[in-house]
PDB file of C-alpha atoms in Angstrom:
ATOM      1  CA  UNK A  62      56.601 -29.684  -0.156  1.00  0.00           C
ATOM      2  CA  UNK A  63      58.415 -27.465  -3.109  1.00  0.00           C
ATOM      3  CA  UNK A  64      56.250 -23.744  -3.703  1.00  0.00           C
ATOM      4  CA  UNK A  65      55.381 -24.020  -7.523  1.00  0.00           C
ATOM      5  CA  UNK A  66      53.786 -20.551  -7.382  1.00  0.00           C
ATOM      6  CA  UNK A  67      51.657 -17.974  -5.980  1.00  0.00           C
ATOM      7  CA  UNK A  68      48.330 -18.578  -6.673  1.00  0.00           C
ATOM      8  CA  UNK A  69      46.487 -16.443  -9.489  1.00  0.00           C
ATOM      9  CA  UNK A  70      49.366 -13.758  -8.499  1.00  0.00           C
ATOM     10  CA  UNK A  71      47.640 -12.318  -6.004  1.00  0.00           C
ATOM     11  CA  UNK A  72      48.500 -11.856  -2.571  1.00  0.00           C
ATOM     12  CA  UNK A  73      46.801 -13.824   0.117  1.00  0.00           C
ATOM     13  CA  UNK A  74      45.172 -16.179  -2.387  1.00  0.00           C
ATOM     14  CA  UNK A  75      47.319 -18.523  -1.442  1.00  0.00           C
ATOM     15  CA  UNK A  76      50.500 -21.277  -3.167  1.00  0.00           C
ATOM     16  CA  UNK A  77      50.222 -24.268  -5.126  1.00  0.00           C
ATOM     17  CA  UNK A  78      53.030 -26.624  -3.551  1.00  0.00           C
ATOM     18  CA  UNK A  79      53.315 -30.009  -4.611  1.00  0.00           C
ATOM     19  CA  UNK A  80      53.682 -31.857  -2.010  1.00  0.00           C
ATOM     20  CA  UNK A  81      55.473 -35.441  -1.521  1.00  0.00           C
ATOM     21  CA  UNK A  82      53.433 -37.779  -3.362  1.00  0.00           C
ATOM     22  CA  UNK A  83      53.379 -35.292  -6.573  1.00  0.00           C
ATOM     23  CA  UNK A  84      49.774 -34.053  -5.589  1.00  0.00           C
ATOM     24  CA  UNK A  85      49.614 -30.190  -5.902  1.00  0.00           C
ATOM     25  CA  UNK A  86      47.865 -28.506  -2.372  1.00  0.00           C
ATOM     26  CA  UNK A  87      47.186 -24.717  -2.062  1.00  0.00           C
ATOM     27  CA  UNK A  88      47.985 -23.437   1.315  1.00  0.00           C
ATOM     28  CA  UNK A  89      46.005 -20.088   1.681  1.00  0.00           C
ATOM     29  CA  UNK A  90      45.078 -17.733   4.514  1.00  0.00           C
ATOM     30  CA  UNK A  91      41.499 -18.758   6.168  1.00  0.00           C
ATOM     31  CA  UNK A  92      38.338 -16.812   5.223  1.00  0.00           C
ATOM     32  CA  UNK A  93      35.919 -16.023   7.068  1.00  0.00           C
ATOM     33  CA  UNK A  94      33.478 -18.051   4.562  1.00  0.00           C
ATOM     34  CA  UNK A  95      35.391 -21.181   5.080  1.00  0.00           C
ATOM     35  CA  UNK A  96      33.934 -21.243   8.923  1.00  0.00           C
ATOM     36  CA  UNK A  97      31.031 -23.537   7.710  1.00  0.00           C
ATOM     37  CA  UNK A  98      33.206 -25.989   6.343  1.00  0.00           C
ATOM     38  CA  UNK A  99      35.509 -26.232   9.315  1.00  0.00           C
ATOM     39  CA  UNK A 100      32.141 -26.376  11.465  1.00  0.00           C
ATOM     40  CA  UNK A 101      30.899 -29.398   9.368  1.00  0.00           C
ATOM     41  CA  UNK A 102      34.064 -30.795   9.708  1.00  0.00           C
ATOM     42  CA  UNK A 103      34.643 -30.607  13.330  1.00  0.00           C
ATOM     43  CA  UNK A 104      30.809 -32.787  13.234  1.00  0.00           C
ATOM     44  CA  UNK A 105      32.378 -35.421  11.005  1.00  0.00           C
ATOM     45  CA  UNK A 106      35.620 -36.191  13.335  1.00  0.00           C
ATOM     46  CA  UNK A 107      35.703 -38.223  16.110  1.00  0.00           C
ATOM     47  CA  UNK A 108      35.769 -37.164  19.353  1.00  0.00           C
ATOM     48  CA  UNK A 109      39.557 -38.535  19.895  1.00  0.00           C
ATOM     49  CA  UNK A 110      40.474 -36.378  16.986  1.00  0.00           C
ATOM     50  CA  UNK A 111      38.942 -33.145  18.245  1.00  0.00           C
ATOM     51  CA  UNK A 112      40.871 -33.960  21.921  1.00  0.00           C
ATOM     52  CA  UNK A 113      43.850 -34.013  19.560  1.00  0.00           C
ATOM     53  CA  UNK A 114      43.349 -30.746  17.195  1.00  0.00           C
ATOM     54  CA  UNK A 115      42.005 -28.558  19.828  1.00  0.00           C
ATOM     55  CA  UNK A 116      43.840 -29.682  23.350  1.00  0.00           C
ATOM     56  CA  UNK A 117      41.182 -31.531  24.871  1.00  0.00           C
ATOM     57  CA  UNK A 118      38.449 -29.245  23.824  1.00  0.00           C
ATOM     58  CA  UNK A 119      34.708 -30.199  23.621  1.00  0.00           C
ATOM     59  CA  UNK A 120      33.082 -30.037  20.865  1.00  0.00           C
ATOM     60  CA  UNK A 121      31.108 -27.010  21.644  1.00  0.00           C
ATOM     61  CA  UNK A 122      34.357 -24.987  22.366  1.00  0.00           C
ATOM     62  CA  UNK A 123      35.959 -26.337  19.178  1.00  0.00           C
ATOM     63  CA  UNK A 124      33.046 -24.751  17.626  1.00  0.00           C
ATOM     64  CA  UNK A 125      33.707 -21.233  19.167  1.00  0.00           C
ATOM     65  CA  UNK A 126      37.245 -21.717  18.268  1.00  0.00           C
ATOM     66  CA  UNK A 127      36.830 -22.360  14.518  1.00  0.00           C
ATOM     67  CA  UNK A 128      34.281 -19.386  14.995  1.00  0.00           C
ATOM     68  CA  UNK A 129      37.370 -17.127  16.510  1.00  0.00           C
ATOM     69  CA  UNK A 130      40.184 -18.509  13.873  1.00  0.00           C
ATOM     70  CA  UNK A 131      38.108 -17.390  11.256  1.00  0.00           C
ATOM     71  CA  UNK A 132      36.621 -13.494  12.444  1.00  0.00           C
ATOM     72  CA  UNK A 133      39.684 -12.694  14.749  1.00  0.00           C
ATOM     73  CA  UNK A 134      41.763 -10.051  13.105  1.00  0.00           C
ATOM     74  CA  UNK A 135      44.302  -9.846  15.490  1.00  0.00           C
ATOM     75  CA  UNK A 136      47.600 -10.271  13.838  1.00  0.00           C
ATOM     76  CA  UNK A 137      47.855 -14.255  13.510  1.00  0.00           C
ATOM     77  CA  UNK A 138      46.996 -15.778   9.745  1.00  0.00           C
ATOM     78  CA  UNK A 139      45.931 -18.971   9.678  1.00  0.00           C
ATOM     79  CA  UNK A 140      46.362 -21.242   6.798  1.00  0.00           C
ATOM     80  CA  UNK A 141      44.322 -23.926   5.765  1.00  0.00           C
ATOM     81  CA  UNK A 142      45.645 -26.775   2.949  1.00  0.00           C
ATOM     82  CA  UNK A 143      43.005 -27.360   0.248  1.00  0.00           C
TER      83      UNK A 143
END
């Protein structure tokens, strides 16, 4: 992926980077209001896919971690492609 630019020029809203099949992504810092979207989407995967993403977590822990990713201000950013 090739940074086009910061998005809106503000810091932490994020870049538009096009990415390898000429689609343009932003890759921003998580919000705390984007916790009920990563909730709902933790329900849509399968199982096998939320052993993958979270380490062999159940669902109910993947839960409390997409709860922690997203109020935890402890010095990690994490980024989420949209």
């Amino acid at each position: 992926m090739t940074a086009i630019e910061q998005a809106e020029g503000r810091p932490g809203a994020g870049w538009d980077v096009l990415a390898s099949d000429g689609s343009v992504v932003r890759i921003r810092p998580l919000r705390e209001e984007d916790e009920q979207a990563l909730d709902a989407m933790n329900q849509r995967v399968s199982d096998r896919s939320i052993y993958l993403r979270f380490f062999g977590m159940s669902r109910r822990l993947a839960d409390e971690h997409t709860h922690h990713l997203a109020t935890a201000h402890d010095g990690h950013v994490v980024l989420v492609a949209e």
